[in-house]
mmCIF file of C-alpha atoms in Angstrom:
data_model
loop_
_atom_site.group_PDB
_atom_site.id
_atom_site.type_symbol
_atom_site.label_atom_id
_atom_site.label_comp_id
_atom_site.label_asym_id
_atom_site.label_seq_id
_atom_site.Cartn_x
_atom_site.Cartn_y
_atom_site.Cartn_z
ATOM 1 C CA MET A 49 34.770 0.658 25.247
ATOM 2 C CA ALA A 50 31.978 2.879 27.189
ATOM 3 C CA ALA A 51 32.692 3.505 30.746
ATOM 4 C CA GLU A 52 29.629 1.860 32.212
ATOM 5 C CA THR A 53 30.392 -1.490 30.919
ATOM 6 C CA ARG A 54 33.083 -1.735 33.360
ATOM 7 C CA GLY A 55 32.737 -4.631 35.972
ATOM 8 C CA PRO A 56 31.491 -8.232 35.302
ATOM 9 C CA ARG A 57 28.701 -8.789 32.964
ATOM 10 C CA ARG A 58 25.857 -10.881 34.204
ATOM 11 C CA ASN A 59 24.774 -11.533 30.784
ATOM 12 C CA PRO A 60 27.385 -12.817 28.298
ATOM 13 C CA GLU A 61 25.123 -12.179 25.301
ATOM 14 C CA GLU A 62 25.353 -8.595 26.001
ATOM 15 C CA ALA A 63 29.019 -8.362 25.585
ATOM 16 C CA PHE A 64 28.677 -10.406 22.643
ATOM 17 C CA ASN A 65 26.231 -7.750 21.008
ATOM 18 C CA ALA A 66 28.740 -4.964 22.002
ATOM 19 C CA VAL A 67 31.229 -6.621 19.326
ATOM 20 C CA GLY A 68 28.721 -7.063 16.762
ATOM 21 C CA ASP A 69 25.125 -7.927 16.776
ATOM 22 C CA HIS A 70 24.930 -11.810 15.965
ATOM 23 C CA ILE A 71 28.218 -12.443 14.272
ATOM 24 C CA GLY A 72 27.408 -15.728 12.752
ATOM 25 C CA GLY A 73 24.370 -17.953 13.253
ATOM 26 C CA ASP A 74 25.750 -20.352 15.750
ATOM 27 C CA ARG A 75 26.693 -18.698 19.272
ATOM 28 C CA GLU A 76 27.925 -21.725 20.480
ATOM 29 C CA GLN A 77 30.854 -21.479 17.988
ATOM 30 C CA LEU A 78 31.824 -18.066 19.276
ATOM 31 C CA LEU A 79 33.662 -16.819 22.305
ATOM 32 C CA SER A 80 31.792 -16.216 25.353
ATOM 33 C CA PHE A 81 32.900 -12.865 27.229
ATOM 34 C CA GLY A 82 32.032 -13.402 30.586
ATOM 35 C CA THR A 83 33.646 -10.166 31.871
ATOM 36 C CA ASP A 84 34.613 -6.818 30.259
ATOM 37 C CA GLU A 85 38.235 -7.759 30.574
ATOM 38 C CA ASP A 86 37.592 -10.813 28.552
ATOM 39 C CA LEU A 87 36.355 -8.559 25.977
ATOM 40 C CA ALA A 88 39.109 -6.081 26.033
ATOM 41 C CA SER A 89 41.651 -8.901 25.765
ATOM 42 C CA VAL A 90 40.288 -9.550 22.297
ATOM 43 C CA VAL A 91 41.610 -6.510 20.640
ATOM 44 C CA GLN A 92 45.140 -7.318 22.132
ATOM 45 C CA PRO A 93 47.264 -9.246 19.558
ATOM 46 C CA GLY A 94 47.720 -12.667 20.441
ATOM 47 C CA SER A 95 47.947 -15.861 18.479
ATOM 48 C CA ASP A 96 45.565 -17.786 20.518
ATOM 49 C CA LEU A 97 42.735 -15.342 20.267
ATOM 50 C CA VAL A 98 40.498 -16.534 17.322
ATOM 51 C CA ILE A 99 36.861 -15.635 16.603
ATOM 52 C CA LEU A 100 35.192 -18.203 14.546
ATOM 53 C CA ALA A 101 32.377 -16.872 12.224
ATOM 54 C CA GLN A 102 30.747 -17.184 8.933
ATOM 55 C CA VAL A 103 32.692 -14.734 6.951
ATOM 56 C CA GLN A 104 29.238 -13.727 5.107
ATOM 57 C CA SER A 105 27.918 -12.824 8.431
ATOM 58 C CA LEU A 106 30.718 -10.752 9.157
ATOM 59 C CA PHE A 107 30.412 -8.799 6.062
ATOM 60 C CA ARG A 108 26.838 -8.361 6.747
ATOM 61 C CA TRP A 109 27.649 -7.108 10.061
ATOM 62 C CA ALA A 110 30.222 -4.427 8.332
ATOM 63 C CA GLN A 111 27.447 -3.663 5.786
ATOM 64 C CA LEU A 112 24.610 -2.880 8.243
ATOM 65 C CA SER A 113 27.120 -0.867 10.498
ATOM 66 C CA SER A 114 28.104 1.496 7.793
ATOM 67 C CA ILE A 115 25.358 2.282 5.462
ATOM 68 C CA TRP A 116 26.241 5.351 3.533
ATOM 69 C CA PRO A 117 23.247 7.164 2.205
ATOM 70 C CA MET A 118 23.143 9.380 -0.710
ATOM 71 C CA THR A 119 22.684 13.077 -0.335
ATOM 72 C CA PHE A 120 19.268 12.941 -2.221
ATOM 73 C CA GLY A 121 16.348 14.984 -1.106
ATOM 74 C CA LEU A 122 13.427 15.522 -3.551
ATOM 75 C CA ALA A 123 10.803 17.377 -1.480
ATOM 76 C CA CYS A 124 9.697 18.232 1.994
ATOM 77 C CA CYS A 125 10.642 14.812 3.314
ATOM 78 C CA ALA A 126 14.011 15.777 2.638
ATOM 79 C CA ILE A 127 13.881 18.452 5.462
ATOM 80 C CA GLU A 128 13.050 15.607 7.909
ATOM 81 C CA MET A 129 15.783 13.515 6.639
ATOM 82 C CA MET A 130 18.268 16.373 7.092
ATOM 83 C CA SER A 131 17.004 16.811 10.759
ATOM 84 C CA ALA A 132 17.359 12.870 11.228
ATOM 85 C CA ALA A 133 21.071 13.503 9.925
ATOM 86 C CA GLY A 134 21.642 16.497 12.209
ATOM 87 C CA THR A 135 22.689 16.554 15.907
ATOM 88 C CA ARG A 136 19.317 15.997 17.631
ATOM 89 C CA TYR A 137 18.625 12.547 15.935
ATOM 90 C CA ASP A 138 22.080 11.800 14.802
ATOM 91 C CA LEU A 139 21.723 9.085 12.058
ATOM 92 C CA ASP A 140 25.374 8.724 12.499
ATOM 93 C CA ARG A 141 24.789 6.662 15.571
ATOM 94 C CA PHE A 142 23.832 3.814 13.662
ATOM 95 C CA GLY A 143 26.768 4.241 11.157
ATOM 96 C CA ALA A 144 24.664 5.885 8.600
ATOM 97 C CA GLY A 145 25.698 9.508 9.025
ATOM 98 C CA ALA A 146 28.076 9.759 6.125
ATOM 99 C CA MET A 147 26.066 11.181 3.332
ATOM 100 C CA ARG A 148 27.684 10.652 0.215
ATOM 101 C CA ALA A 149 27.324 13.468 -2.609
ATOM 102 C CA THR A 150 27.720 10.880 -5.412
ATOM 103 C CA PRO A 151 25.890 7.523 -5.722
ATOM 104 C CA ARG A 152 29.231 5.839 -6.598
ATOM 105 C CA GLN A 153 30.037 5.904 -2.871
ATOM 106 C CA SER A 154 26.382 5.154 -1.595
ATOM 107 C CA ASP A 155 24.760 1.954 -0.307
ATOM 108 C CA LEU A 156 21.574 3.430 0.529
ATOM 109 C CA MET A 157 19.222 5.540 -1.476
ATOM 110 C CA ILE A 158 16.612 7.172 0.579
ATOM 111 C CA VAL A 159 13.921 8.361 -1.778
ATOM 112 C CA SER A 160 12.637 11.297 0.289
ATOM 113 C CA GLY A 161 9.724 12.964 -1.613
ATOM 114 C CA THR A 162 7.560 13.429 -4.507
ATOM 115 C CA VAL A 163 8.798 11.651 -7.718
ATOM 116 C CA THR A 164 7.899 13.553 -10.624
ATOM 117 C CA ALA A 165 7.742 12.125 -14.026
ATOM 118 C CA LYS A 166 10.617 14.514 -14.911
ATOM 119 C CA MET A 167 12.655 13.389 -11.989
ATOM 120 C CA ALA A 168 12.061 9.595 -12.202
ATOM 121 C CA THR A 169 14.472 9.069 -14.942
ATOM 122 C CA ARG A 170 17.156 10.691 -12.817
ATOM 123 C CA VAL A 171 16.090 8.566 -9.907
ATOM 124 C CA LYS A 172 16.544 5.250 -11.962
ATOM 125 C CA ARG A 173 19.911 6.522 -13.372
ATOM 126 C CA LEU A 174 21.195 7.407 -9.892
ATOM 127 C CA TYR A 175 20.177 4.001 -8.690
ATOM 128 C CA ASP A 176 21.783 2.337 -11.460
ATOM 129 C CA GLN A 177 25.157 4.181 -10.706
ATOM 130 C CA MET A 178 25.108 2.827 -7.243
ATOM 131 C CA PRO A 179 27.459 -0.209 -6.660
ATOM 132 C CA ASP A 180 26.201 -3.324 -5.077
ATOM 133 C CA PRO A 181 25.091 -4.058 -2.587
ATOM 134 C CA LYS A 182 22.602 -1.355 -2.468
ATOM 135 C CA TRP A 183 19.278 -0.563 -0.604
ATOM 136 C CA VAL A 184 16.471 1.758 -1.207
ATOM 137 C CA ILE A 185 14.314 3.204 1.624
ATOM 138 C CA ALA A 186 10.933 5.099 0.132
ATOM 139 C CA MET A 187 10.264 7.709 2.611
ATOM 140 C CA GLY A 188 6.817 9.338 2.913
ATOM 141 C CA SER A 189 3.578 8.939 1.223
ATOM 142 C CA CYS A 190 4.358 10.308 -2.073
ATOM 143 C CA ALA A 191 7.397 8.068 -2.589
ATOM 144 C CA ILE A 192 5.268 5.002 -1.483
ATOM 145 C CA GLY A 193 2.264 5.470 -3.569
ATOM 146 C CA GLY A 194 1.941 8.997 -4.816
ATOM 147 C CA GLY A 195 0.689 10.686 -1.692
ATOM 148 C CA PRO A 196 -1.590 13.552 -2.231
ATOM 149 C CA TYR A 197 -1.326 13.328 -6.099
ATOM 150 C CA PHE A 198 -2.080 9.626 -6.235
ATOM 151 C CA LYS A 199 -5.353 10.269 -8.247
ATOM 152 C CA HIS A 200 -4.947 13.382 -10.278
ATOM 153 C CA GLY A 201 -1.388 14.077 -10.354
ATOM 154 C CA TYR A 202 -0.552 14.241 -13.867
ATOM 155 C CA HIS A 203 3.208 14.733 -13.389
ATOM 156 C CA VAL A 204 3.632 12.049 -10.153
ATOM 157 C CA VAL A 205 4.739 8.742 -10.413
ATOM 158 C CA LYS A 206 2.531 6.807 -7.869
ATOM 159 C CA GLY A 207 5.118 4.999 -6.023
ATOM 160 C CA VAL A 208 8.683 4.950 -6.667
ATOM 161 C CA ASP A 209 8.725 1.181 -6.568
ATOM 162 C CA MET A 210 7.465 1.088 -10.138
ATOM 163 C CA MET A 211 10.705 2.409 -11.095
ATOM 164 C CA ILE A 212 13.361 0.968 -8.542
ATOM 165 C CA PRO A 213 13.028 -2.040 -6.040
ATOM 166 C CA VAL A 214 12.193 -0.694 -2.552
ATOM 167 C CA ASP A 215 13.629 -2.339 0.562
ATOM 168 C CA VAL A 216 11.956 -0.384 3.443
ATOM 169 C CA TYR A 217 8.664 1.732 3.315
ATOM 170 C CA VAL A 218 8.507 4.574 5.677
ATOM 171 C CA PRO A 219 5.239 6.058 5.871
ATOM 172 C CA GLY A 220 4.163 9.625 6.943
ATOM 173 C CA CYS A 221 3.649 12.811 5.389
ATOM 174 C CA PRO A 222 6.152 13.620 6.179
ATOM 175 C CA PRO A 223 7.651 11.168 8.432
ATOM 176 C CA ARG A 224 9.261 12.220 11.615
ATOM 177 C CA PRO A 225 13.010 11.544 12.078
ATOM 178 C CA GLU A 226 12.300 8.851 14.611
ATOM 179 C CA VAL A 227 10.437 7.103 11.814
ATOM 180 C CA LEU A 228 13.071 7.271 9.589
ATOM 181 C CA LEU A 229 15.391 6.031 12.202
ATOM 182 C CA GLU A 230 13.041 3.104 12.682
ATOM 183 C CA GLY A 231 13.019 2.316 9.048
ATOM 184 C CA LEU A 232 17.008 2.521 9.086
ATOM 185 C CA MET A 233 17.024 -0.230 11.789
ATOM 186 C CA ARG A 234 14.215 -2.273 10.044
ATOM 187 C CA LEU A 235 16.839 -2.053 6.993
ATOM 188 C CA GLN A 236 19.669 -3.202 9.179
ATOM 189 C CA ASP A 237 17.511 -6.069 10.407
ATOM 190 C CA LYS A 238 17.054 -6.949 6.604
ATOM 191 C CA ILE A 239 20.889 -6.980 6.015
ATOM 192 C CA ARG A 240 21.468 -8.982 9.053
ATOM 193 C CA GLY A 241 19.066 -11.635 7.800
ATOM 194 C CA LYS A 242 15.881 -11.330 10.109
ATOM 195 C CA LYS A 243 12.629 -11.465 8.799
ATOM 196 C CA GLY A 244 10.581 -8.343 9.108
ATOM 197 C CA ARG A 245 7.858 -8.544 11.826
ATOM 198 C CA LEU A 246 5.448 -5.895 12.781
ATOM 199 C CA VAL A 247 4.019 -6.249 16.112
ATOM 200 C CA ARG A 248 0.843 -4.227 16.602
ATOM 201 C CA PRO A 249 1.014 -2.580 19.852
ATOM 202 C CA LYS A 250 -1.923 -2.974 22.410
ATOM 203 C CA TRP A 251 -3.221 0.563 22.123
ATOM 204 C CA ILE A 252 -3.972 0.209 18.639
ATOM 205 C CA ASP A 253 -6.095 -2.808 19.316
ATOM 206 C CA ASP A 254 -7.864 -0.937 22.143
ATOM 207 C CA TYR A 255 -8.457 2.061 19.741
ATOM 208 C CA ILE A 256 -9.832 -0.122 17.079
ATOM 209 C CA THR A 257 -12.062 -1.562 19.129
ATOM 210 C CA ARG A 258 -13.441 1.740 20.547
ATOM 211 C CA ILE A 259 -14.143 2.987 16.845
ATOM 212 C CA PRO A 260 -17.834 2.985 16.373
ATOM 213 C CA ASP A 261 -19.381 1.141 13.205
ATOM 214 C CA MET B 1358 -6.670 56.452 -4.876
ATOM 215 C CA THR B 1359 -9.763 54.402 -4.875
ATOM 216 C CA PRO B 1360 -10.976 51.392 -6.905
ATOM 217 C CA ALA B 1361 -13.591 53.702 -8.324
ATOM 218 C CA GLU B 1362 -11.111 56.179 -9.447
ATOM 219 C CA VAL B 1363 -8.643 53.644 -11.223
ATOM 220 C CA GLU B 1364 -11.889 52.217 -13.047
ATOM 221 C CA ALA B 1365 -13.010 55.750 -14.071
ATOM 222 C CA GLY B 1366 -9.754 56.456 -15.244
ATOM 223 C CA LEU B 1367 -9.643 53.338 -17.482
ATOM 224 C CA ARG B 1368 -12.998 54.035 -18.913
ATOM 225 C CA GLU B 1369 -12.061 57.570 -19.754
ATOM 226 C CA VAL B 1370 -9.016 56.497 -21.653
ATOM 227 C CA PHE B 1371 -10.226 53.295 -23.293
ATOM 228 C CA GLY B 1372 -13.961 53.712 -23.421
ATOM 229 C CA ASP B 1373 -15.844 50.562 -24.420
ATOM 230 C CA ARG B 1374 -12.654 48.467 -24.582
ATOM 231 C CA ILE B 1375 -13.351 48.113 -20.685
ATOM 232 C CA LEU B 1376 -15.761 45.527 -20.845
ATOM 233 C CA SER B 1377 -16.883 44.914 -17.126
ATOM 234 C CA SER B 1378 -15.731 45.189 -13.645
ATOM 235 C CA SER B 1379 -16.336 43.402 -10.428
ATOM 236 C CA ALA B 1380 -18.047 46.474 -8.851
ATOM 237 C CA VAL B 1381 -20.853 46.028 -11.547
ATOM 238 C CA GLU B 1382 -21.087 42.296 -11.223
ATOM 239 C CA GLU B 1383 -20.553 41.746 -7.588
ATOM 240 C CA GLY B 1384 -21.328 45.239 -6.119
ATOM 241 C CA ARG B 1385 -17.878 45.632 -4.552
ATOM 242 C CA ASP B 1386 -17.403 49.326 -5.162
ATOM 243 C CA THR B 1387 -14.808 49.995 -2.538
ATOM 244 C CA ALA B 1388 -12.750 46.899 -1.916
ATOM 245 C CA TRP B 1389 -9.417 46.051 -3.405
ATOM 246 C CA PRO B 1390 -8.789 44.134 -5.580
ATOM 247 C CA ARG B 1391 -11.079 45.272 -8.164
ATOM 248 C CA ARG B 1392 -11.215 42.886 -11.210
ATOM 249 C CA ILE B 1393 -11.662 44.805 -14.665
ATOM 250 C CA ASP B 1394 -12.376 42.909 -17.749
ATOM 251 C CA VAL B 1395 -10.622 44.211 -20.887
ATOM 252 C CA ALA B 1396 -10.566 43.459 -24.512
ATOM 253 C CA VAL B 1397 -7.763 41.354 -25.519
ATOM 254 C CA ASP B 1398 -6.430 43.931 -28.160
ATOM 255 C CA ALA B 1399 -6.198 46.415 -25.254
ATOM 256 C CA LEU B 1400 -4.407 44.340 -22.944
ATOM 257 C CA GLU B 1401 -0.892 45.564 -23.275
ATOM 258 C CA GLU B 1402 -2.067 49.533 -23.489
ATOM 259 C CA VAL B 1403 -3.962 48.977 -20.155
ATOM 260 C CA CYS B 1404 -1.190 47.593 -18.479
ATOM 261 C CA ARG B 1405 1.101 50.190 -19.552
ATOM 262 C CA TYR B 1406 -1.362 52.894 -18.707
ATOM 263 C CA LEU B 1407 -1.748 51.493 -15.248
ATOM 264 C CA ARG B 1408 1.886 51.152 -14.706
ATOM 265 C CA ASP B 1409 2.585 54.816 -15.844
ATOM 266 C CA SER B 1410 -0.254 56.786 -14.904
ATOM 267 C CA GLN B 1411 -1.943 54.849 -12.008
ATOM 268 C CA GLY B 1412 1.209 53.685 -10.211
ATOM 269 C CA PHE B 1413 0.838 49.944 -10.316
ATOM 270 C CA ASP B 1414 4.248 49.187 -10.565
ATOM 271 C CA ARG B 1415 4.223 45.777 -9.506
ATOM 272 C CA LEU B 1416 2.988 42.637 -11.031
ATOM 273 C CA LEU B 1417 2.027 40.153 -8.514
ATOM 274 C CA CYS B 1418 0.722 36.950 -10.459
ATOM 275 C CA VAL B 1419 -0.298 36.158 -14.039
ATOM 276 C CA SER B 1420 -2.893 33.279 -13.980
ATOM 277 C CA GLY B 1421 -5.156 31.294 -16.173
ATOM 278 C CA ILE B 1422 -8.663 30.390 -16.218
ATOM 279 C CA ASP B 1423 -10.738 27.697 -18.008
ATOM 280 C CA TYR B 1424 -14.093 28.520 -18.489
ATOM 281 C CA GLU B 1425 -15.209 25.131 -19.442
ATOM 282 C CA GLY B 1426 -18.430 24.160 -17.683
ATOM 283 C CA TYR B 1427 -19.327 27.807 -16.862
ATOM 284 C CA ASP B 1428 -23.037 28.363 -17.804
ATOM 285 C CA GLU B 1429 -24.266 31.682 -19.564
ATOM 286 C CA SER B 1430 -24.320 33.673 -16.650
ATOM 287 C CA GLY B 1431 -20.792 32.587 -15.552
ATOM 288 C CA LYS B 1432 -21.677 31.008 -12.263
ATOM 289 C CA GLY B 1433 -22.011 27.250 -12.770
ATOM 290 C CA LYS B 1434 -18.547 25.864 -11.848
ATOM 291 C CA HIS B 1435 -18.915 22.120 -11.368
ATOM 292 C CA ILE B 1436 -17.369 19.989 -14.131
ATOM 293 C CA GLU B 1437 -16.524 16.428 -14.297
ATOM 294 C CA ILE B 1438 -12.598 16.122 -14.843
ATOM 295 C CA SER B 1439 -10.958 13.229 -16.505
ATOM 296 C CA ARG B 1440 -10.926 10.230 -14.067
ATOM 297 C CA TYR B 1441 -9.287 6.661 -14.534
ATOM 298 C CA GLU B 1442 -11.156 3.598 -15.504
ATOM 299 C CA GLU B 1443 -10.987 0.364 -13.363
ATOM 300 C CA ASP B 1444 -8.364 -0.837 -15.711
ATOM 301 C CA GLY B 1445 -6.232 2.248 -15.270
ATOM 302 C CA SER B 1446 -6.760 3.976 -18.531
ATOM 303 C CA PRO B 1447 -8.158 7.516 -18.493
ATOM 304 C CA THR B 1448 -11.619 7.976 -19.354
ATOM 305 C CA PRO B 1449 -12.096 9.663 -22.917
ATOM 306 C CA THR B 1450 -12.901 13.339 -22.574
ATOM 307 C CA LYS B 1451 -14.509 15.229 -25.104
ATOM 308 C CA PRO B 1452 -12.788 18.522 -26.390
ATOM 309 C CA GLY B 1453 -13.813 21.469 -24.326
ATOM 310 C CA SER B 1454 -15.702 24.481 -25.896
ATOM 311 C CA GLY B 1455 -15.476 27.021 -23.202
ATOM 312 C CA ASP B 1456 -13.252 30.255 -23.249
ATOM 313 C CA LEU B 1457 -9.836 30.658 -21.807
ATOM 314 C CA ALA B 1458 -8.809 33.704 -19.871
ATOM 315 C CA VAL B 1459 -5.728 35.294 -18.462
ATOM 316 C CA VAL B 1460 -5.680 37.390 -15.523
ATOM 317 C CA TYR B 1461 -3.053 39.755 -14.260
ATOM 318 C CA HIS B 1462 -2.768 40.916 -10.532
ATOM 319 C CA LEU B 1463 -1.209 44.197 -10.209
ATOM 320 C CA HIS B 1464 -0.195 45.953 -6.787
ATOM 321 C CA SER B 1465 0.956 49.461 -6.376
ATOM 322 C CA ARG B 1466 3.664 50.162 -3.762
ATOM 323 C CA ALA B 1467 2.655 53.742 -4.201
ATOM 324 C CA HIS B 1468 -0.849 53.889 -2.662
ATOM 325 C CA GLY B 1469 -1.489 50.143 -1.864
ATOM 326 C CA GLY B 1470 -4.036 49.317 -4.494
ATOM 327 C CA GLU B 1471 -4.383 46.023 -6.169
ATOM 328 C CA VAL B 1472 -6.605 45.190 -9.256
ATOM 329 C CA ALA B 1473 -7.055 42.314 -11.432
ATOM 330 C CA ILE B 1474 -6.872 42.608 -15.203
ATOM 331 C CA ALA B 1475 -8.757 39.807 -17.118
ATOM 332 C CA ALA B 1476 -8.842 39.220 -20.740
ATOM 333 C CA ARG B 1477 -10.872 36.502 -22.368
ATOM 334 C CA VAL B 1478 -10.070 34.557 -25.414
ATOM 335 C CA ARG B 1479 -11.635 31.936 -27.509
ATOM 336 C CA ARG B 1480 -10.420 28.451 -26.950
ATOM 337 C CA THR B 1481 -9.810 27.796 -30.603
ATOM 338 C CA GLU B 1482 -7.338 30.743 -30.910
ATOM 339 C CA PRO B 1483 -5.810 31.438 -27.300
ATOM 340 C CA LYS B 1484 -3.610 34.486 -28.191
ATOM 341 C CA VAL B 1485 -2.834 37.135 -25.811
ATOM 342 C CA PRO B 1486 -0.169 39.973 -26.378
ATOM 343 C CA SER B 1487 2.667 39.506 -23.718
ATOM 344 C CA VAL B 1488 3.313 42.229 -21.178
ATOM 345 C CA GLY B 1489 6.953 41.568 -20.733
ATOM 346 C CA GLN B 1490 7.814 45.032 -21.944
ATOM 347 C CA VAL B 1491 5.777 46.579 -19.249
ATOM 348 C CA TRP B 1492 6.957 44.323 -16.321
ATOM 349 C CA PRO B 1493 9.974 42.062 -17.375
ATOM 350 C CA THR B 1494 8.875 39.624 -14.473
ATOM 351 C CA ALA B 1495 5.823 38.629 -16.632
ATOM 352 C CA LEU B 1496 7.838 36.546 -18.774
ATOM 353 C CA TRP B 1497 8.458 33.505 -16.395
ATOM 354 C CA ALA B 1498 4.761 33.969 -15.188
ATOM 355 C CA GLU B 1499 3.644 33.970 -18.794
ATOM 356 C CA ARG B 1500 5.678 31.039 -19.600
ATOM 357 C CA GLU B 1501 3.932 28.994 -16.774
ATOM 358 C CA THR B 1502 0.520 30.014 -17.761
ATOM 359 C CA TYR B 1503 1.538 28.792 -21.270
ATOM 360 C CA ASP B 1504 2.767 25.484 -19.860
ATOM 361 C CA MET B 1505 -0.520 24.910 -17.983
ATOM 362 C CA TYR B 1506 -3.136 26.354 -20.051
ATOM 363 C CA GLY B 1507 -1.643 26.644 -23.533
ATOM 364 C CA ILE B 1508 -2.397 30.323 -23.853
ATOM 365 C CA GLU B 1509 0.216 31.769 -26.352
ATOM 366 C CA PHE B 1510 1.646 35.265 -25.576
ATOM 367 C CA GLU B 1511 2.422 37.056 -28.517
ATOM 368 C CA GLY B 1512 5.596 38.993 -28.520
ATOM 369 C CA HIS B 1513 7.109 36.821 -25.767
ATOM 370 C CA PRO B 1514 10.647 36.301 -26.715
ATOM 371 C CA ASP B 1515 11.080 32.928 -25.256
ATOM 372 C CA LEU B 1516 7.840 31.261 -25.058
ATOM 373 C CA ARG B 1517 8.171 27.548 -24.083
ATOM 374 C CA ARG B 1518 7.377 25.254 -21.420
ATOM 375 C CA ILE B 1519 8.928 26.171 -17.817
ATOM 376 C CA LEU B 1520 7.831 23.408 -15.278
ATOM 377 C CA LEU B 1521 6.924 20.373 -17.277
ATOM 378 C CA PRO B 1522 9.248 18.644 -19.935
ATOM 379 C CA GLU B 1523 9.546 20.261 -23.176
ATOM 380 C CA ASP B 1524 7.932 17.256 -25.012
ATOM 381 C CA TRP B 1525 4.863 17.077 -22.701
ATOM 382 C CA GLU B 1526 1.537 16.634 -24.364
ATOM 383 C CA GLY B 1527 -1.318 18.676 -23.536
ATOM 384 C CA PHE B 1528 -1.881 21.490 -21.052
ATOM 385 C CA PRO B 1529 -2.753 20.146 -17.589
ATOM 386 C CA LEU B 1530 -4.918 22.623 -15.926
ATOM 387 C CA ARG B 1531 -7.269 22.783 -18.831
ATOM 388 C CA LYS B 1532 -10.327 20.986 -17.829
ATOM 389 C CA ASP B 1533 -10.561 18.630 -20.822
ATOM 390 C CA TYR B 1534 -7.132 17.401 -20.125
ATOM 391 C CA ALA B 1535 -6.649 13.622 -20.279
ATOM 392 C CA MET B 1536 -4.426 12.179 -17.529
ATOM 393 C CA PRO B 1537 -1.437 10.224 -18.853
ATOM 394 C CA SER B 1538 -0.704 6.846 -17.547
ATOM 395 C CA ARG B 1539 3.013 7.057 -18.699
ATOM 396 C CA TYR B 1540 5.733 9.448 -19.816
ATOM 397 C CA HIS B 1541 8.145 7.829 -22.227
ATOM 398 C CA ASP B 1542 9.465 4.847 -20.215
ATOM 399 C CA VAL B 1543 8.228 6.177 -16.904
ATOM 400 C CA PRO B 1544 5.104 4.394 -15.633
ATOM 401 C CA LEU B 1545 2.865 7.023 -13.851
ATOM 402 C CA GLU B 1546 0.346 4.318 -12.924
ATOM 403 C CA GLY B 1547 0.793 0.802 -12.370
ATOM 404 C CA ALA B 1548 2.061 -2.213 -10.393
ATOM 405 C CA PRO B 1549 5.369 -2.224 -8.495
ATOM 406 C CA LEU B 1550 8.274 -4.109 -9.700
ATOM 407 C CA ALA B 1551 8.863 -7.521 -8.402
ATOM 408 C CA VAL B 1552 9.716 -7.584 -4.598
ATOM 409 C CA ARG B 1553 13.353 -7.999 -4.127
ATOM 410 C CA THR B 1554 14.178 -11.556 -2.845
ATOM 411 C CA SER B 1555 17.403 -12.726 -1.751
ATOM 412 C CA PRO B 1556 18.858 -15.779 0.427
ATOM 413 C CA ARG B 1557 19.187 -13.181 3.303
ATOM 414 C CA GLU B 1558 15.479 -12.369 3.125
ATOM 415 C CA VAL B 1559 14.159 -15.746 3.261
ATOM 416 C CA ARG B 1560 16.564 -16.914 5.849
ATOM 417 C CA GLU B 1561 14.610 -17.642 9.099
ATOM 418 C CA GLU B 1562 15.631 -16.027 12.084
ATOM 419 C CA LYS B 1563 17.080 -18.407 14.681
ATOM 420 C CA GLU B 1564 15.459 -18.241 18.042
#
């Protein structure tokens, strides 16, 4: 428990989120943690302390909190992926820092780079070897749609989604580590059950209106 | 050692098997690198002579040229390369008729000079002697040139594709190459798979 959470909480929802985001759909059925001490008492063994939740939601929460990606880099995007997993951006904050060197222990395949015709069969095979439930992030322009090779790349699969189903697309060439973190959080939303929403920031609208015809 | 001295030495030894050079064509008399066109049958001897007598001990690069689309003077360079139709199929291309060429860039650690040796061959019979006996590093570079242009290097001990799969059809950097739309069961062009749908996706977020 972090030190700054000491003292009474004004918002019970905040304490609730500290246990796990949105355990269950109905918040009324859950315990309300008014203070930090209430929250801490949950972890003490006791017969009267029971959390009611949908077990499916609990599983989802466990899945989204420990997404283990596969160590799988194809091209220059892999450099950004390594950076995202490193100390500065620290993918492990989201529970996704345990890069597995085998598909059999992985939940997430980050297709980070150009998928060539030669590599595509290997990508498919690695995906098939991953146990369910499994997710795919297509990272970078090449994995999304062929990138700079989209027209005359004789050896490039124009989008890895022709080979395997993709959950989240992370654009960029290559995407910065922050963007990959954003993609990971959107994947967590997807596992949690939220529908994806894209809110266009105001500065983009302002920018578009200023573009001359 | 100047470019003119290198060329003079070559012309003295090989005579009219030295075809032309960039000093004549472009008026670049003193600048490195000097490009020298040689006859195909003299290629290996020229390379051995340059290594042993002129000090060019380093092979920088082996490249290929497709002269399809060049005019008589060798200046025209625009050609329409194969594109896709609206339905995704590649446009049919007629077989090319231009020559192919192979270029060796040499460098001397002794005097810093740099020359490019070019040999031009017919497209119908693209065969060039290998210089792997002169510079062993040429073996991989020649495999790559074979991979991309289909130029066969005679005397190469292991001439097969190096980058592309071994059963790849065609030579991609030739200008009459038709773009493939799939490789075995791998689609290179097309629509994505059906978007993954599951109950957790269609579930509405509770506000």
